[in-house]
Amino acid sequence: MKKGKDRLRRVVIVGATPAGIAAANKLGETGIPVTLVDRDTDLDEKLSRDEWTLPSGVRLNYAHRPGLIRILRNPGIRVIMPADVTSIKHSPQGFSVRIARRPTYINEENCVLCGRCAEVCAVTDADGRKAVRFNGRGSLPGRPVIEKRNEPLCQANCPLGVNVQGYMALTKEGKYRDALELIRERNVLPSVCGRVCTHPCESACRRGEWDDPLAIREIKRFVADHASDDAPDGPSPAAGPLDAAAAGWRVAVIGSGPAGLTAAAELARHGCAVTVYEKEKEAGGLLRYAVGDYRLPPEALRRDIGYIENLGVAIETGRPVRPEKDLASLLKKHDAVIAATGAWRDRR
């Protein structure tokens, strides 16, 4: 917003709330150029939510319909939706506002606002809503929008949230090493999970509605086996910057099963000095001693453990930790202790 001696030059209104809509119309009627910014993809849906419902039960998308129509008809009111305000700066000349548009995935030059795309769209989310949102020309933003707010079903159903679509696309292009690094951002045991995971991602795969779901687990196994042969294992460049608050911490992890190894890898990525204590002769926990070699070959497990060691994790095998005798000494040597001893005994 810039202010001269006698009048406002331009006004930016952040938020198409009832107050924002009223202010935009009031200023627009006086001839002041107005820019209305909101991050929602569908203003009609936004004002129909419970938070914008009057005590009488009337939803504000109906109560403010005349105001929305006046905004659409006023050429002096510019609507930018969906968008985010990334910065607001003040100077003696006024305010400067930086606005970042969100992608709508619609070619506005070719769109004739017929709404046919919303009618024939075959993609729906978990709530049954179509991916293409269009409530007609009488609602803001007044054009179709493809909303990609939710995670893909395969990623949403993965317990670790692995970017399945990302590494599948990289694998298709033959970029196996890049695909492996993307997997390891969330899953430091890809060779293991490529063999023993119950793959809930495949159960949710949309492809299964047509014929068979994609072989996500098998492709992860292929990537882990082949990319590891292309180059020596080491810290992934996608691991992220060191955490200044955690850097230098000494952490002990009791148990080298999947939980202990994953915790150790994440802590090492954040700059901690991690030591894993394992009572058995080899690391891996139940992965090593309960899963048959025909299902999980030892070399596949060692490959994943080797990657974790290359992150800087020290693994000491044959080192049982007895709570009544050893825990106090561990606490003296380390800043924190994580118990990941697993489920070796039946609870019954």
XYZ file of C-alpha atoms in Angstrom:
348
model
C 0.000 0.000 0.000
C 1.438 3.353 -1.010
C 0.151 6.593 0.436
C 0.409 10.028 -1.122
C -0.469 13.340 0.395
C -4.202 13.064 -0.008
C -5.194 9.518 -0.957
C -4.278 5.865 -1.141
C -2.616 4.877 -4.410
C -2.876 1.097 -4.274
C -4.066 -1.353 -1.645
C -3.230 -5.018 -1.092
C -5.670 -7.010 1.038
C -4.307 -10.273 2.403
C -7.066 -12.779 3.081
C -10.431 -13.086 1.343
C -12.301 -13.282 4.629
C -15.655 -11.537 5.124
C -13.756 -8.463 6.333
C -11.365 -8.655 3.381
C -14.228 -8.961 0.889
C -16.051 -5.990 2.413
C -12.877 -3.869 2.445
C -12.084 -4.751 -1.175
C -15.549 -3.695 -2.328
C -15.538 -0.493 -0.277
C -12.148 0.606 -1.585
C -12.912 -0.558 -5.110
C -16.076 1.541 -5.237
C -14.030 4.670 -4.479
C -11.779 3.989 -7.465
C -8.720 2.803 -5.538
C -6.931 -0.121 -7.252
C -7.176 -3.156 -4.973
C -5.361 -6.490 -5.040
C -7.046 -9.251 -3.044
C -4.777 -12.201 -2.170
C -5.820 -15.533 -0.670
C -4.117 -18.917 -0.461
C -7.279 -21.006 -0.920
C -8.113 -22.547 -4.275
C -11.869 -22.126 -3.868
C -13.299 -19.173 -1.977
C -16.833 -20.534 -2.107
C -15.695 -23.679 -0.302
C -13.625 -21.679 2.175
C -16.582 -19.570 3.308
C -18.796 -22.652 3.602
C -16.660 -24.171 6.364
C -17.895 -24.352 9.927
C -15.571 -21.570 11.069
C -17.399 -19.149 8.747
C -20.929 -20.175 9.719
C -23.215 -17.654 11.427
C -24.953 -18.572 14.718
C -28.189 -18.812 12.749
C -26.667 -21.610 10.675
C -26.283 -19.549 7.498
C -22.954 -20.157 5.821
C -21.065 -17.072 4.738
C -20.565 -18.273 1.186
C -24.265 -17.496 0.704
C -24.317 -14.358 2.845
C -21.376 -12.872 0.946
C -22.408 -13.972 -2.540
C -23.369 -10.396 -3.544
C -19.980 -9.176 -2.350
C -18.179 -11.797 -4.435
C -20.160 -10.853 -7.515
C -19.302 -7.169 -7.015
C -15.616 -8.069 -6.835
C -15.843 -10.033 -10.069
C -17.577 -7.145 -11.832
C -15.202 -4.434 -10.631
C -12.228 -4.111 -13.027
C -10.332 -2.163 -10.368
C -10.177 -5.194 -8.044
C -7.551 -7.742 -8.944
C -7.859 -11.193 -7.371
C -4.789 -13.429 -7.035
C -5.765 -16.941 -5.934
C -4.259 -19.243 -4.881
C -1.190 -17.336 -3.742
C 1.003 -16.655 -0.718
C 2.363 -13.370 0.582
C 6.045 -14.087 1.129
C 7.169 -10.692 2.436
C 5.895 -7.252 3.407
C 8.386 -4.393 3.674
C 7.855 -0.797 4.725
C 9.674 2.252 3.434
C 9.047 6.022 3.471
C 7.355 5.603 0.087
C 4.899 3.005 1.389
C 4.729 -0.778 1.515
C 6.098 -3.340 -0.914
C 4.473 -6.761 -0.983
C 5.921 -9.868 -2.599
C 3.286 -12.339 -3.790
C 4.023 -15.890 -4.933
C 1.355 -17.520 -7.068
C 0.611 -21.157 -6.435
C 0.422 -23.375 -9.512
C -3.099 -24.110 -10.749
C -1.980 -26.602 -13.437
C -4.475 -25.037 -15.858
C -3.518 -23.237 -19.061
C -5.458 -20.009 -18.550
C -4.934 -18.922 -22.152
C -6.787 -21.966 -23.483
C -9.408 -22.208 -20.726
C -12.858 -20.972 -21.814
C -14.464 -21.503 -18.376
C -16.850 -24.169 -19.661
C -16.349 -26.409 -16.617
C -16.164 -29.537 -18.736
C -12.845 -30.556 -17.155
C -14.465 -30.769 -13.721
C -17.297 -32.891 -15.097
C -15.099 -35.524 -16.737
C -12.277 -35.570 -14.149
C -11.774 -39.170 -13.023
C -9.344 -38.445 -10.175
C -10.773 -38.140 -6.670
C -9.217 -37.836 -3.237
C -9.976 -39.897 -0.139
C -13.037 -37.721 0.587
C -14.454 -38.246 -2.894
C -13.666 -34.720 -4.110
C -12.475 -34.334 -7.675
C -8.989 -33.061 -8.369
C -10.313 -30.289 -10.627
C -12.145 -27.620 -8.639
C -14.512 -25.239 -10.434
C -17.597 -23.628 -8.915
C -18.402 -21.451 -11.913
C -17.671 -17.931 -12.994
C -19.659 -16.468 -10.110
C -17.188 -17.653 -7.495
C -13.568 -16.773 -6.867
C -11.078 -17.427 -8.337
C -13.567 -17.833 -11.202
C -11.584 -20.461 -13.107
C -10.728 -24.151 -12.736
C -7.916 -25.149 -10.405
C -6.251 -28.535 -10.052
C -5.502 -28.925 -6.373
C -2.475 -30.997 -5.419
C -2.663 -30.410 -1.706
C -2.592 -34.013 -0.509
C 0.205 -36.548 -0.762
C -0.060 -39.332 -3.340
C -1.819 -42.351 -1.866
C 1.303 -44.493 -2.177
C 3.342 -41.984 -0.175
C 0.548 -41.323 2.317
C 0.243 -45.057 3.058
C 3.985 -45.591 3.443
C 4.802 -45.644 7.189
C 7.974 -43.670 6.447
C 6.432 -41.321 3.881
C 8.907 -42.237 1.138
C 8.515 -40.226 -2.072
C 7.419 -43.184 -4.188
C 6.527 -41.245 -7.322
C 9.865 -39.461 -7.194
C 12.100 -42.509 -7.067
C 9.918 -44.394 -9.551
C 10.385 -41.558 -12.049
C 14.150 -41.475 -11.459
C 14.331 -45.235 -11.907
C 12.472 -44.967 -15.206
C 15.134 -42.521 -16.415
C 17.927 -44.871 -15.342
C 19.084 -42.556 -12.539
C 19.417 -45.346 -10.020
C 21.823 -43.558 -7.716
C 19.570 -40.503 -7.496
C 16.596 -42.769 -6.848
C 18.451 -44.505 -4.016
C 19.393 -41.191 -2.420
C 15.772 -40.067 -2.576
C 14.637 -43.277 -0.880
C 17.272 -42.885 1.822
C 15.982 -39.447 2.748
C 13.229 -41.284 4.640
C 14.316 -44.926 4.656
C 17.908 -45.896 5.463
C 17.150 -49.611 5.013
C 16.091 -49.844 1.348
C 17.723 -53.242 0.737
C 15.837 -54.646 3.722
C 12.484 -53.036 2.951
C 12.795 -54.027 -0.688
C 12.497 -57.622 0.523
C 10.501 -57.824 3.760
C 8.198 -54.780 3.669
C 4.462 -55.563 3.564
C 4.150 -52.770 0.921
C 0.934 -50.963 1.974
C 1.820 -48.476 -0.762
C 0.900 -51.069 -3.385
C -2.469 -51.724 -1.755
C -3.281 -48.023 -2.187
C -1.824 -47.711 -5.694
C -4.357 -46.209 -8.114
C -3.058 -48.407 -10.894
C -4.695 -51.350 -9.153
C -8.096 -49.923 -10.083
C -7.269 -50.611 -13.745
C -5.218 -53.824 -13.667
C -2.419 -54.429 -11.144
C -0.674 -52.012 -8.778
C 2.873 -50.985 -9.593
C 5.563 -53.264 -8.164
C 6.835 -50.570 -5.818
C 8.655 -52.861 -3.398
C 10.382 -54.806 -6.168
C 11.543 -51.589 -7.817
C 12.937 -50.383 -4.486
C 14.806 -53.672 -4.193
C 16.134 -53.323 -7.745
C 17.350 -49.779 -7.067
C 18.995 -50.725 -3.766
C 20.804 -53.683 -5.340
C 21.950 -52.002 -8.551
C 22.668 -48.456 -7.408
C 24.823 -49.752 -4.568
C 26.993 -51.497 -7.149
C 27.412 -48.332 -9.230
C 29.226 -46.268 -6.617
C 30.567 -46.693 -3.090
C 28.056 -46.132 -0.345
C 28.385 -43.003 1.705
C 26.439 -40.164 3.246
C 23.637 -38.983 1.018
C 23.937 -35.357 -0.094
C 20.193 -35.119 0.538
C 20.692 -35.777 4.237
C 20.450 -32.052 4.918
C 22.548 -29.583 6.891
C 23.822 -30.313 10.347
C 21.635 -29.292 13.243
C 23.612 -26.723 15.210
C 21.687 -27.525 18.385
C 22.487 -31.242 18.141
C 25.999 -31.075 16.676
C 28.562 -32.516 19.054
C 26.085 -34.467 21.140
C 27.174 -37.955 22.128
C 24.316 -40.423 21.899
C 24.220 -44.113 22.773
C 21.709 -46.387 21.063
C 21.021 -49.739 22.715
C 20.086 -52.281 20.068
C 20.893 -52.489 16.369
C 17.526 -53.575 15.044
C 15.604 -51.487 12.505
C 14.542 -48.934 15.127
C 18.034 -48.532 16.556
C 19.725 -48.303 13.158
C 17.217 -45.747 11.882
C 17.546 -43.612 15.007
C 21.330 -43.764 14.792
C 21.334 -42.713 11.127
C 19.016 -39.757 11.714
C 21.045 -38.555 14.686
C 24.282 -38.857 12.721
C 22.787 -36.781 9.920
C 22.096 -34.052 12.459
C 25.698 -33.994 13.618
C 25.565 -36.252 16.672
C 28.334 -38.691 17.559
C 26.407 -41.966 17.777
C 27.490 -45.322 19.171
C 25.251 -48.372 18.821
C 25.629 -51.162 21.382
C 24.523 -54.616 20.234
C 24.612 -57.692 22.458
C 24.845 -60.179 19.565
C 27.901 -60.878 17.428
C 26.401 -59.176 14.374
C 24.276 -56.068 13.993
C 20.739 -56.186 12.663
C 18.645 -57.456 15.551
C 15.671 -59.543 14.478
C 16.444 -58.712 10.859
C 19.612 -60.762 11.226
C 18.483 -63.527 13.558
C 14.744 -63.952 12.906
C 14.347 -63.476 9.139
C 15.582 -66.354 7.018
C 18.502 -65.859 4.651
C 16.296 -66.921 1.745
C 14.073 -63.901 2.456
C 16.724 -61.406 3.555
C 20.247 -62.322 2.400
C 22.925 -61.258 4.912
C 24.767 -59.253 2.242
C 21.679 -57.087 1.669
C 21.452 -56.305 5.378
C 25.190 -55.617 5.573
C 24.864 -53.192 2.664
C 22.348 -51.065 4.543
C 24.337 -51.270 7.775
C 27.471 -50.255 5.871
C 25.725 -47.130 4.626
C 24.750 -46.220 8.192
C 28.324 -46.758 9.385
C 29.561 -44.486 6.596
C 27.372 -41.755 8.057
C 29.678 -41.860 11.076
C 27.783 -44.295 13.303
C 29.971 -46.596 15.407
C 28.516 -50.062 16.030
C 29.935 -52.174 18.848
C 28.769 -55.796 18.743
C 28.995 -58.274 21.581
C 28.275 -55.441 24.023
C 25.206 -56.246 26.134
C 23.893 -53.361 28.216
C 22.489 -54.338 31.613
C 20.245 -51.612 33.041
C 21.231 -52.265 36.641
C 24.984 -52.139 35.951
C 25.785 -50.396 32.671
C 23.154 -47.701 32.212
C 24.681 -45.289 34.715
C 28.085 -45.460 33.032
C 26.512 -44.897 29.611
C 24.782 -41.772 30.881
C 28.128 -40.448 32.105
C 29.786 -41.001 28.728
C 26.886 -39.793 26.570
C 24.482 -36.879 26.518
C 21.516 -39.138 25.735
C 20.675 -42.839 25.610
C 18.072 -44.427 23.337
C 16.754 -47.882 24.203
C 15.781 -49.751 21.025
C 16.008 -53.290 22.332
C 13.160 -54.646 20.209
C 10.769 -57.494 20.970
C 12.906 -60.554 21.563
C 10.484 -61.979 24.107
C 6.820 -62.821 23.689
C 4.623 -60.531 25.782
C 2.406 -63.431 26.857
